[in-house]
Coordinates of C-alpha atoms in Angstrom, one line a residue:
Chain A
M45 CA -4.6 106.5 65.2
A46 CA -4.4 107.7 61.6
E47 CA -5.6 111.5 63.7
T48 CA -2.4 110.9 65.9
Q49 CA -0.4 110.0 61.9
T50 CA -1.8 113.3 59.8
A51 CA -0.7 115.4 63.3
E52 CA 3.0 114.3 63.3
R53 CA 3.3 114.7 59.6
T54 CA 1.8 118.1 59.6
G55 CA 4.5 118.3 62.5
S56 CA 7.3 117.3 60.9
I57 CA 6.2 119.8 57.9
G58 CA 6.3 122.5 60.4
S59 CA 9.4 121.8 61.8
S60 CA 11.0 121.5 57.9
K61 CA 9.8 125.3 57.5
G62 CA 12.6 126.1 58.4
S63 CA 15.0 123.2 56.1
D64 CA 15.2 124.1 52.6
D65 CA 12.6 122.3 51.1
I66 CA 10.2 124.8 50.0
I67 CA 7.4 122.9 48.2
V68 CA 6.6 119.5 49.5
I69 CA 4.2 116.9 47.1
R70 CA 3.4 113.5 48.3
N71 CA 1.3 110.9 47.0
M72 CA -0.7 113.9 45.4
H73 CA -3.5 112.8 42.8
K74 CA -6.0 113.6 40.3
W75 CA -8.5 112.6 38.1
Y76 CA -10.4 114.5 35.6
G77 CA -14.0 112.6 36.1
D78 CA -12.9 109.4 35.7
F79 CA -9.8 110.3 34.1
H80 CA -7.2 109.8 36.7
V81 CA -4.6 112.4 34.8
L82 CA -2.1 112.3 38.0
K83 CA -0.5 109.4 39.7
N84 CA 1.1 109.7 43.4
I85 CA 3.4 112.1 42.7
N86 CA 5.9 112.7 45.5
L87 CA 7.5 115.4 44.6
T88 CA 10.1 118.2 47.1
V89 CA 11.5 121.2 45.7
K90 CA 14.2 123.0 47.5
S91 CA 14.8 126.8 48.3
K92 CA 16.2 128.3 44.7
E93 CA 16.1 124.8 43.1
R94 CA 15.8 125.5 39.7
I95 CA 13.5 121.8 38.2
V96 CA 12.1 121.8 35.0
V97 CA 9.7 119.3 33.9
C98 CA 9.8 117.9 30.3
G99 CA 7.3 115.1 28.9
P100 CA 4.8 114.5 26.1
S101 CA 1.9 116.4 25.6
G102 CA -1.2 115.2 28.4
S103 CA 1.7 114.0 30.5
G104 CA -0.1 115.7 33.2
K105 CA 3.3 118.0 33.7
S106 CA 1.3 121.1 33.6
T107 CA -1.8 120.2 35.6
M108 CA 0.8 118.5 38.5
I109 CA 2.2 122.5 38.5
R110 CA -1.4 124.4 37.8
C111 CA -1.8 121.8 40.9
I112 CA 0.8 123.9 43.2
N113 CA -1.4 126.8 42.8
R114 CA -4.6 125.9 43.3
L115 CA -5.7 126.7 39.2
E116 CA -6.2 123.0 39.2
E117 CA -7.5 121.0 42.3
H118 CA -5.7 117.6 43.7
Q119 CA -8.7 114.8 44.9
Q120 CA -6.3 113.2 47.7
G121 CA -2.8 113.9 48.5
D122 CA -0.6 116.7 50.9
I123 CA 0.5 119.6 49.2
F124 CA 2.9 122.3 51.3
V125 CA 4.2 125.2 49.6
D126 CA 6.6 127.3 51.9
G127 CA 5.2 125.7 55.2
I128 CA 1.8 126.3 54.3
E129 CA -1.0 122.8 53.8
L130 CA -3.3 123.7 50.8
T131 CA -6.9 122.8 51.7
N132 CA -10.0 123.7 50.6
D133 CA -9.3 126.6 52.6
L134 CA -9.4 130.3 51.2
K135 CA -7.1 132.0 53.6
N136 CA -4.4 129.1 52.2
I137 CA -5.0 129.5 48.9
D138 CA -4.9 133.4 49.3
L139 CA -1.6 133.3 51.1
I140 CA 0.4 130.8 48.9
R141 CA -1.3 133.4 45.4
R142 CA 0.5 135.5 47.1
E143 CA 4.0 133.2 47.2
V144 CA 3.4 131.6 44.0
G145 CA 3.9 133.4 40.5
M146 CA 3.1 132.3 37.5
V147 CA 4.0 133.1 33.6
F148 CA 0.9 131.2 31.4
Q149 CA 2.8 130.1 27.7
H150 CA -0.8 132.1 25.5
F151 CA 0.9 135.1 28.9
N152 CA -2.0 136.5 29.3
L153 CA -2.3 139.7 30.1
F154 CA -4.9 141.7 31.5
P155 CA -5.6 143.5 27.6
H156 CA -7.6 145.9 28.8
L157 CA -4.7 147.7 30.8
S158 CA -1.4 149.7 29.6
V159 CA 2.2 147.5 30.6
L160 CA 2.8 149.2 33.6
E161 CA -1.1 148.8 34.8
N162 CA -0.6 145.3 34.2
C163 CA 2.6 145.2 36.3
T164 CA 0.8 147.2 39.2
L165 CA -2.9 145.6 39.6
G166 CA -1.0 142.6 41.7
P167 CA 0.8 144.6 44.3
I168 CA -1.3 147.4 44.6
W169 CA -5.2 145.4 45.2
V170 CA -3.0 142.4 46.8
R171 CA -0.5 143.2 48.5
Q172 CA -1.6 147.2 49.0
T173 CA 1.1 149.0 47.7
P174 CA 1.0 152.3 47.5
K175 CA 0.5 153.3 43.9
K176 CA 3.5 154.9 43.4
E177 CA 6.0 152.8 45.3
A178 CA 4.4 150.5 43.1
E179 CA 4.7 151.9 40.7
A180 CA 8.6 152.0 40.8
I181 CA 8.9 148.5 41.8
A182 CA 6.9 148.2 38.7
M183 CA 10.2 150.0 36.3
Q184 CA 12.5 148.4 38.1
Y185 CA 11.4 145.4 36.3
L186 CA 10.6 146.2 33.5
E187 CA 14.0 148.0 33.1
R188 CA 15.1 144.1 34.4
V189 CA 12.8 142.2 31.1
K190 CA 15.0 145.2 29.0
I191 CA 11.6 147.4 27.9
P192 CA 10.8 150.2 29.7
E193 CA 10.0 151.9 27.4
Q194 CA 7.4 150.5 26.8
A195 CA 5.4 150.4 29.8
L196 CA 2.6 153.3 28.5
K197 CA 1.3 150.4 25.8
F198 CA -1.3 148.3 26.3
P199 CA -0.3 144.3 25.7
G200 CA -1.9 144.1 22.3
Q201 CA 0.6 146.4 21.0
L202 CA 3.0 144.6 21.7
S203 CA 5.5 141.4 19.8
G204 CA 4.9 137.2 21.4
G205 CA 8.9 138.1 23.4
Q206 CA 7.5 140.8 24.7
Q207 CA 4.5 140.0 25.9
Q208 CA 5.3 137.6 27.8
R209 CA 9.1 139.2 28.8
V210 CA 5.6 141.5 30.4
A211 CA 4.7 138.2 32.1
I212 CA 7.4 137.6 33.5
A213 CA 7.6 140.9 35.5
R214 CA 3.6 141.4 36.3
S215 CA 4.8 138.2 38.3
L216 CA 8.4 138.9 39.9
C217 CA 6.1 142.8 41.2
M218 CA 4.7 139.9 43.3
N219 CA 8.2 139.3 45.1
P220 CA 6.5 135.6 44.9
K221 CA 9.2 132.7 46.4
I222 CA 8.3 130.5 43.4
M223 CA 7.8 130.7 40.5
L224 CA 6.5 128.7 37.8
F225 CA 6.8 128.7 34.1
D226 CA 3.9 126.5 31.9
E227 CA 5.6 126.5 28.9
P228 CA 6.8 130.1 28.3
T229 CA 8.2 129.4 24.9
S230 CA 5.1 126.8 23.0
A231 CA 3.5 130.3 21.8
L232 CA 6.4 132.1 20.7
D233 CA 7.7 132.1 16.7
P234 CA 10.9 131.0 16.7
E235 CA 13.4 134.6 16.5
M236 CA 11.5 135.6 20.3
I237 CA 12.1 132.2 21.7
K238 CA 15.9 133.2 23.1
E239 CA 14.9 136.9 24.6
V240 CA 12.5 135.0 27.0
L241 CA 14.7 132.7 27.6
D242 CA 17.7 135.1 28.0
T243 CA 14.8 137.0 30.6
M244 CA 14.2 133.5 32.6
I245 CA 18.3 132.5 32.6
E246 CA 19.2 136.3 34.4
L247 CA 16.3 135.2 37.0
A248 CA 17.6 131.6 37.6
D249 CA 21.2 133.6 38.2
T250 CA 19.2 135.6 41.3
G251 CA 18.8 132.8 42.9
M252 CA 14.4 132.2 42.2
T253 CA 13.0 128.8 42.9
M254 CA 11.9 128.5 39.7
L255 CA 9.9 125.6 38.0
V256 CA 9.6 125.8 34.6
V257 CA 7.0 123.3 32.8
T258 CA 9.6 123.3 28.9
H259 CA 10.3 121.7 25.7
E260 CA 13.6 123.5 25.6
M261 CA 16.2 121.6 26.5
G262 CA 18.6 123.8 26.0
F263 CA 17.9 125.6 28.6
A264 CA 17.1 122.5 30.5
K265 CA 21.0 121.6 30.3
T266 CA 22.0 125.1 31.4
V267 CA 20.0 126.5 33.9
A268 CA 18.5 123.4 36.0
D269 CA 19.6 121.6 39.1
R270 CA 17.4 118.7 38.0
V271 CA 15.4 117.3 35.0
I272 CA 11.5 115.4 35.2
F273 CA 10.2 113.6 32.9
M274 CA 6.4 112.8 33.1
D275 CA 4.1 110.4 31.0
G276 CA 0.7 109.4 31.7
G277 CA 0.9 111.5 35.2
E278 CA 3.3 110.1 36.8
I279 CA 7.0 111.1 37.7
I280 CA 8.6 108.9 35.8
E281 CA 12.7 109.5 36.3
Q282 CA 14.7 112.5 37.7
N283 CA 18.2 113.1 38.0
E284 CA 20.7 116.3 37.1
P285 CA 20.1 117.6 34.2
N286 CA 24.0 115.3 32.1
P287 CA 23.6 111.9 33.9
F288 CA 19.8 112.6 32.7
F289 CA 20.5 114.0 29.1
E290 CA 23.8 111.7 28.5
N291 CA 22.3 108.5 30.3
P292 CA 18.7 108.2 30.7
Q293 CA 17.7 105.0 32.7
H294 CA 13.7 104.4 31.8
E295 CA 12.7 103.9 28.5
R296 CA 10.2 105.9 28.3
T297 CA 13.0 108.2 28.2
K298 CA 15.2 107.1 26.5
L299 CA 12.5 107.2 23.5
F300 CA 11.0 110.4 25.0
L301 CA 14.6 111.7 24.6
S302 CA 15.3 110.6 21.1
Q303 CA 12.1 111.9 19.7
I304 CA 12.3 115.1 20.9
L305 CA 16.6 115.4 20.3
A306 CA 16.2 114.2 16.8
H307 CA 15.6 117.0 15.1
Chain B
M137 CA 23.3 148.2 -13.0
A138 CA 21.4 147.5 -10.2
N139 CA 19.6 144.7 -12.1
S140 CA 22.8 143.2 -12.6
H141 CA 23.1 141.0 -9.2
N142 CA 20.3 139.0 -10.3
P143 CA 21.3 137.0 -13.9
D144 CA 18.4 135.3 -13.8
M145 CA 16.4 138.0 -14.6
T146 CA 13.8 137.5 -16.7
P147 CA 15.7 140.4 -20.2
G148 CA 13.1 143.3 -20.5
L149 CA 12.2 143.8 -16.9
T150 CA 14.5 145.7 -14.8
N151 CA 14.7 146.2 -10.7
A152 CA 16.3 149.0 -9.9
Y153 CA 16.4 148.9 -6.0
D154 CA 19.2 145.7 -4.7
P155 CA 17.5 143.2 -2.8
G156 CA 16.2 144.4 0.5
E157 CA 17.0 148.0 -0.1
H158 CA 13.4 148.7 -1.8
P159 CA 11.4 152.4 0.0
D160 CA 8.0 152.2 0.8
W161 CA 6.1 153.9 -2.6
P162 CA 2.8 155.5 -2.1
A163 CA -0.4 153.7 -3.2
P164 CA -1.6 154.4 -6.7
S165 CA -4.1 156.3 -7.2
S166 CA -6.5 153.2 -8.0
V167 CA -7.3 152.1 -4.7
K168 CA -8.1 155.1 -2.5
G169 CA -9.8 158.1 -2.7
P170 CA -12.4 159.2 -3.8
V171 CA -12.8 158.3 -7.1
H172 CA -12.6 154.4 -6.2
W173 CA -14.6 154.2 -3.5
I174 CA -16.8 155.8 -5.9
K175 CA -16.5 153.4 -8.5
T176 CA -15.9 150.5 -6.8
N177 CA -19.3 151.1 -4.2
L178 CA -21.5 152.8 -6.3
F179 CA -21.3 151.5 -10.3
G180 CA -18.7 148.7 -9.6
S181 CA -21.4 146.7 -11.5
V182 CA -24.5 147.0 -13.9
T183 CA -26.4 145.9 -11.1
N184 CA -24.9 148.6 -8.6
T185 CA -25.1 150.9 -11.0
L186 CA -29.5 151.3 -12.0
L187 CA -29.8 150.6 -7.6
T188 CA -27.6 153.8 -7.7
L189 CA -29.6 155.6 -10.4
L190 CA -32.7 154.1 -9.0
A191 CA -31.5 155.1 -5.5
I192 CA -31.3 159.1 -6.6
Y193 CA -34.1 159.5 -8.6
L194 CA -35.9 158.5 -5.4
L195 CA -34.1 160.7 -3.3
Y196 CA -34.7 163.5 -5.5
K197 CA -39.2 162.3 -5.5
I198 CA -38.9 162.9 -1.6
I199 CA -36.0 165.4 0.1
P200 CA -37.7 168.5 -1.3
A201 CA -41.0 167.6 -0.7
L202 CA -40.4 166.1 2.8
V203 CA -38.3 169.8 3.5
Q204 CA -41.3 171.5 2.1
W205 CA -43.1 170.0 4.3
F206 CA -41.3 170.7 7.0
F207 CA -40.4 174.0 7.3
V208 CA -41.1 175.9 4.0
D209 CA -44.7 175.6 3.9
A210 CA -44.9 174.8 7.7
A211 CA -47.1 177.2 9.8
Y212 CA -45.3 177.8 13.7
T213 CA -48.3 180.7 14.8
G214 CA -51.9 180.6 14.4
A215 CA -55.2 179.8 16.9
S216 CA -56.3 176.8 16.0
R217 CA -55.9 174.3 13.0
K218 CA -57.7 176.7 10.7
E219 CA -54.8 179.8 11.3
C220 CA -52.7 177.2 10.3
E221 CA -53.6 176.0 7.2
A222 CA -54.9 179.4 6.2
Q223 CA -50.8 179.8 6.0
A224 CA -49.3 177.4 4.3
G225 CA -50.1 173.7 2.8
G226 CA -47.3 172.4 5.0
A227 CA -47.1 170.7 8.9
C228 CA -48.5 172.8 12.2
W229 CA -46.2 173.2 14.6
A230 CA -48.2 175.8 16.2
F231 CA -49.9 172.8 17.6
I232 CA -47.2 171.8 18.9
G233 CA -46.1 174.6 20.0
S234 CA -49.3 175.6 22.2
R235 CA -49.0 172.8 24.1
L236 CA -45.5 172.1 24.3
Q237 CA -45.3 172.7 27.8
L238 CA -47.8 169.6 28.3
F239 CA -46.0 167.8 26.4
I240 CA -42.4 168.5 28.9
Y241 CA -44.3 169.0 32.2
G242 CA -47.5 166.1 31.4
F243 CA -49.5 168.0 34.2
Y244 CA -46.7 169.0 36.8
P245 CA -47.6 172.3 39.0
E246 CA -46.6 174.7 36.5
V247 CA -45.3 177.1 39.9
Q248 CA -43.2 174.0 40.1
R249 CA -41.7 173.7 37.2
L250 CA -38.5 174.9 38.3
R251 CA -37.8 171.7 39.9
V252 CA -38.4 169.7 36.8
N253 CA -36.0 172.7 35.3
L254 CA -33.9 172.1 38.0
S255 CA -33.5 168.1 37.7
V256 CA -32.6 168.4 34.2
V257 CA -29.2 170.1 34.8
L258 CA -28.2 168.0 37.6
L259 CA -28.9 165.5 35.4
A260 CA -26.8 166.1 33.2
A261 CA -24.4 167.5 35.7
A262 CA -24.4 164.0 36.8
L263 CA -24.0 162.4 33.7
V264 CA -20.7 164.3 32.9
P265 CA -18.3 161.6 35.2
I266 CA -19.9 158.7 33.9
L267 CA -19.9 159.4 29.6
F268 CA -16.1 160.7 30.1
D269 CA -13.7 159.5 32.1
Q270 CA -11.3 162.7 31.3
V271 CA -12.8 164.9 34.3
P272 CA -11.3 166.0 37.7
Q273 CA -11.9 165.1 40.7
R274 CA -14.2 162.4 38.7
G275 CA -14.0 160.1 41.7
K276 CA -16.1 162.3 44.2
W277 CA -17.9 163.8 41.7
L278 CA -19.1 159.9 40.8
I279 CA -19.7 159.9 44.1
Y280 CA -22.4 163.0 43.6
S281 CA -23.9 160.7 40.1
A282 CA -24.4 157.5 42.7
L283 CA -27.2 159.7 44.2
Y284 CA -28.2 161.4 41.2
P285 CA -31.4 159.6 42.0
F286 CA -32.4 159.8 45.2
I287 CA -31.3 163.9 44.9
A288 CA -33.5 164.1 41.8
A289 CA -37.2 161.8 43.0
W290 CA -36.7 164.0 46.7
L291 CA -37.0 167.1 44.3
L292 CA -39.9 166.3 42.4
V293 CA -42.2 164.6 44.3
G294 CA -41.2 166.7 47.3
G295 CA -42.9 166.6 50.9
I296 CA -39.8 167.2 52.3
G297 CA -37.6 170.2 54.1
G298 CA -39.6 172.7 52.6
L299 CA -40.1 171.3 49.0
E300 CA -44.2 171.1 48.1
Y301 CA -45.9 167.2 47.4
V302 CA -46.5 166.8 43.9
P303 CA -48.3 163.3 43.8
T304 CA -46.7 161.7 40.9
D305 CA -49.7 160.8 39.2
K306 CA -48.7 165.0 37.9
F307 CA -45.8 163.9 36.0
G308 CA -46.4 163.1 32.7
G309 CA -45.2 164.0 29.0
L310 CA -41.4 164.0 28.2
M311 CA -40.7 164.2 32.1
L312 CA -42.8 161.0 32.6
N313 CA -40.4 159.3 29.7
V314 CA -36.9 160.5 30.8
V315 CA -38.3 159.5 34.6
I316 CA -38.9 156.2 33.8
G317 CA -36.2 155.2 31.4
V318 CA -33.3 157.4 33.2
T319 CA -34.0 155.0 36.6
G320 CA -34.1 151.9 34.1
I321 CA -30.8 152.8 32.5
A322 CA -29.2 153.9 35.7
F323 CA -30.6 150.6 38.4
S324 CA -31.5 147.2 35.2
L325 CA -27.3 147.7 34.7
P326 CA -26.2 146.6 38.3
I327 CA -28.8 144.6 37.9
G328 CA -27.9 142.6 34.9
I329 CA -24.3 142.3 36.5
C330 CA -25.2 141.1 39.5
L331 CA -27.7 138.8 38.0
A332 CA -25.2 137.3 34.9
L333 CA -23.1 136.8 37.5
G334 CA -25.0 134.9 39.2
R335 CA -25.8 133.1 36.2
Q336 CA -22.5 131.8 36.0
S337 CA -22.3 131.0 40.4
H338 CA -20.7 127.9 41.6
L339 CA -23.5 128.6 44.3
P340 CA -26.2 125.8 42.7
I341 CA -28.8 127.9 44.7
L342 CA -27.6 131.6 43.3
R343 CA -27.2 130.4 40.2
I344 CA -30.8 128.5 39.5
V345 CA -32.3 131.6 41.3
C346 CA -31.2 134.1 38.9
V347 CA -32.5 131.7 35.9
A348 CA -35.5 131.4 36.6
F349 CA -35.4 135.1 37.0
I350 CA -34.4 136.1 33.5
E351 CA -36.5 133.4 31.7
F352 CA -39.8 134.4 33.3
I353 CA -38.5 137.5 32.7
R354 CA -37.9 137.2 28.8
G355 CA -41.4 134.9 28.6
V356 CA -43.1 137.0 29.8
P357 CA -44.5 140.9 27.8
L358 CA -43.1 143.8 29.6
I359 CA -47.2 145.3 29.4
T360 CA -48.1 141.8 31.0
L361 CA -45.6 143.5 34.3
L362 CA -47.2 146.4 34.0
F363 CA -50.9 145.4 34.5
V364 CA -49.5 143.0 37.4
A365 CA -47.7 146.0 38.5
A366 CA -50.5 148.4 38.5
V367 CA -53.2 145.9 39.6
M368 CA -52.0 142.4 41.6
L369 CA -48.9 143.6 43.5
S370 CA -52.2 145.5 46.3
Y371 CA -52.3 142.2 46.8
F372 CA -49.2 141.0 48.3
V373 CA -48.5 144.2 50.1
P374 CA -51.3 145.4 53.8
P375 CA -54.3 146.8 53.2
G376 CA -53.7 150.7 53.6
T377 CA -50.3 151.1 53.1
N378 CA -50.0 153.3 49.4
F379 CA -47.0 151.5 47.4
D380 CA -47.0 154.3 44.6
L381 CA -47.9 153.4 41.1
L382 CA -45.0 154.9 39.1
V383 CA -42.5 152.4 41.8
R384 CA -44.5 150.1 41.4
M385 CA -43.8 150.8 37.8
L386 CA -40.4 151.8 37.7
I387 CA -39.9 148.1 39.5
M388 CA -41.5 146.4 36.4
V389 CA -39.5 148.0 33.9
T390 CA -36.2 148.1 35.6
L391 CA -35.9 144.3 36.7
F392 CA -37.6 143.5 33.1
A393 CA -33.9 145.5 31.5
S394 CA -32.3 143.7 33.7
G395 CA -33.4 140.9 32.2
Y396 CA -32.9 141.3 29.1
M397 CA -28.9 143.5 30.6
A398 CA -28.2 139.6 32.2
E399 CA -28.3 137.6 29.2
V400 CA -25.6 140.5 26.9
I401 CA -23.3 140.6 29.3
R402 CA -22.6 136.4 29.9
G403 CA -22.7 136.8 26.1
G404 CA -19.3 139.2 27.0
L405 CA -18.4 137.3 30.2
Q406 CA -18.0 134.6 27.9
A407 CA -16.1 135.9 25.3
I408 CA -13.2 136.0 28.0
P409 CA -10.3 133.3 27.9
K410 CA -10.2 131.0 30.7
G411 CA -6.6 132.8 30.6
Q412 CA -7.5 136.1 31.9
Y413 CA -10.0 134.6 34.9
E414 CA -6.5 132.1 36.5
A415 CA -3.3 134.9 35.6
A416 CA -6.3 137.3 38.1
D417 CA -5.9 134.0 40.5
S418 CA -2.5 133.0 40.1
M419 CA -2.3 136.7 41.1
G420 CA -3.8 135.8 44.5
L421 CA -7.2 138.3 43.8
K422 CA -10.0 137.6 45.2
Y423 CA -13.1 137.0 43.7
W424 CA -14.7 140.4 43.6
Q425 CA -11.3 142.2 43.1
S426 CA -10.9 139.7 39.6
M427 CA -14.4 140.8 38.2
R428 CA -14.0 144.6 39.3
L429 CA -10.8 145.4 38.1
I430 CA -10.1 141.8 35.0
V431 CA -13.2 139.9 33.7
L432 CA -16.3 143.2 33.8
P433 CA -14.7 145.9 32.3
Q434 CA -13.6 143.4 29.0
A435 CA -17.2 141.7 29.2
L436 CA -18.8 145.4 29.5
K437 CA -16.8 146.3 26.3
I438 CA -17.5 143.6 24.2
S439 CA -21.2 144.1 25.6
I440 CA -21.3 147.6 25.2
P441 CA -23.5 147.4 21.5
G442 CA -26.3 144.6 23.3
I443 CA -25.9 146.8 26.3
V444 CA -26.4 149.8 24.4
N445 CA -29.0 148.0 22.2
T446 CA -31.1 147.6 25.4
F447 CA -31.0 150.6 27.2
I448 CA -32.8 152.2 24.0
A449 CA -35.6 149.7 23.6
L450 CA -36.4 150.0 27.4
Y451 CA -36.4 154.4 26.9
K452 CA -38.6 153.2 23.7
D453 CA -40.4 150.8 25.7
T454 CA -41.6 153.8 28.1
T455 CA -44.4 155.2 26.2
L456 CA -46.2 151.6 26.9
V457 CA -47.2 153.1 30.3
I458 CA -49.9 154.1 28.2
V459 CA -51.9 150.7 29.0
I460 CA -51.7 151.5 32.8
G461 CA -53.6 154.7 32.6
R462 CA -50.5 156.9 32.5
L463 CA -50.0 159.6 30.1
D464 CA -45.7 160.1 28.9
I465 CA -45.5 162.2 25.5
L466 CA -47.5 159.6 24.0
G467 CA -49.9 159.8 25.5
I468 CA -50.0 163.2 26.6
G469 CA -49.9 163.8 22.3
R470 CA -52.5 160.8 21.7
S471 CA -54.8 162.9 24.0
S472 CA -54.2 166.2 22.4
L473 CA -55.8 165.2 19.0
A474 CA -59.1 165.3 21.0
D475 CA -58.8 168.7 20.9
S476 CA -62.1 170.1 18.4
K477 CA -59.6 173.3 18.0
W478 CA -56.9 170.9 15.8
Q479 CA -58.8 168.1 15.3
G480 CA -56.5 165.8 12.6
L481 CA -53.2 166.6 13.4
S482 CA -52.2 163.5 13.7
T483 CA -49.3 163.3 11.3
E484 CA -47.3 166.0 13.3
V485 CA -47.9 164.6 16.5
Y486 CA -46.5 161.2 15.1
V487 CA -43.3 162.7 13.7
F488 CA -43.0 165.8 16.5
V489 CA -42.8 162.2 19.3
A490 CA -40.6 160.0 16.6
V491 CA -38.1 163.3 16.3
F492 CA -37.8 163.3 20.2
F493 CA -36.8 159.8 20.2
F494 CA -35.1 159.2 17.5
I495 CA -32.9 162.2 18.8
S496 CA -32.1 160.3 22.7
C497 CA -32.1 157.2 21.0
F498 CA -29.2 158.3 18.0
L499 CA -27.4 159.9 20.7
M500 CA -27.0 157.4 22.7
S501 CA -25.7 154.9 19.9
R502 CA -23.6 157.6 18.6
Y503 CA -22.5 157.1 22.6
S504 CA -21.8 154.0 22.5
L505 CA -19.6 153.7 19.3
Y506 CA -17.7 156.8 20.4
L507 CA -17.0 154.4 23.8
E508 CA -16.3 151.3 21.8
K509 CA -12.8 153.0 19.6
K510 CA -12.1 154.7 23.1
L511 CA -11.8 151.4 24.3
H512 CA -10.2 149.6 21.9
T513 CA -6.9 148.9 23.0
G514 CA -5.9 146.3 20.4
H515 CA -3.4 147.3 16.9

């Protein structure tokens, strides 16, 4: 009985591959030891959808998006990315990681490689792109994030904003279908936040599927198709940006918004 | 006047530039230059001044006397100690000169010594692509470097392909030090890397084996391991098989250095932020790819001082082979002292051996500094 159920489920996902659901998370739970970090997460992301995830620190929002590319392991529930189920099968994990780019709070550029080498590493070693071709693609993306002139420098010689734009270009070089952003502007000086947000807005305009954990509510209002509010490891509320900000339904959402918009 | 922009300015102080217009001025001589350096570093305080003067006095006493003994009063020719002393009262380098061949080649057959020289030349050629990355055709050249230990082993031991067989107990002197040192260095680094990675592994059995190995090696003196190599290992091989003593020593020295190397590299691995692993993972790199391309280049760079430290220690430890009856450069020196013609010249022998080791180790340490500078990519 249980088996047929699972089979049906997988079947429905397989058939939904043709539809727009690129990420499906169902009844997902995660624990750190005894600590229940993520509680019954259900989330479906359509292709080209732009989602902003917000919430107080420790609410599990980073952990949730890190589960999508298996930087964190979930213990219960299902995650499907582009029709592939995320299990302990390393093959599936590799397949999913090729399709999912990630931008981190602390950039995580490789300091021993030049900007260009940072961008070509993935295509060359994971996608077996010839070096010349990978470099041409990398230069194209570096131009798109407006720093082609820094290509031969090392990350340590760039400003924070420039490093984060390189990190975005590096992810794009893998030609991903989905981009995850884990607080991409939180480690930046105020005057550099705008250049990174502008890059992300341009990326959104190209139709990329984006999941962004951020405290930048301005970005959420202008770019997001949907805003998700998390607290205590649960998705409390989700809505389109206008009703979400104008008319929050849940008490905790109201409290959070009043705190974050007060200053 | 420019200072009229600022009505609050204290009277008497002038500001020649508008706000935001101040150019960069050169630093005053009181904060830079050789005079400043001498002033702050050598004569900064009364104690410093006294210590500086004392040091100058000691150098004045020691250096000329040393130069006198080393060079000015030294005898470079002569057939015995008496002849040396007849020339001058300084060092008797004639003694070293008369035995130089023995110091370098040990008991390697005289007619075959060209093979040793050739392997040194080939060693230099093998080192070039390892030490410097800007050489043409580096990839192909490195393949040769990886093959070099086997080429050298064939050249030195022979027995195959028309080369006369030279048993390894004929190896001695400087040549023995270099053979053991180069083998130990060449093999302890990769083994050490594997042990360090194994110690971090999520696979419990692999981790336990690596930890046990490292802790065992670190807990046992090298001399003990060499005795084990000389005496006990023959119990473990089937009777009748000839397991060469030199090979046993090479294995022991290499394993010993690997244990230390693993710990040095583990220190480097721990300094790599978690974000680097995550960035590599999220890109889809496989374990060995992310280790080789991302983690190890950074970890090894951080570990360079410790790695070279281990290399130098290993190189100097090659003199310990004396305890199992092999005569390296130090052993040859000690046995030379027994010669009645040259009795009492131990200072010259030990100075010679010390200078030899100092030069080799100093070169290694300078190279490591060069490498650290070259790999520095921050600001």
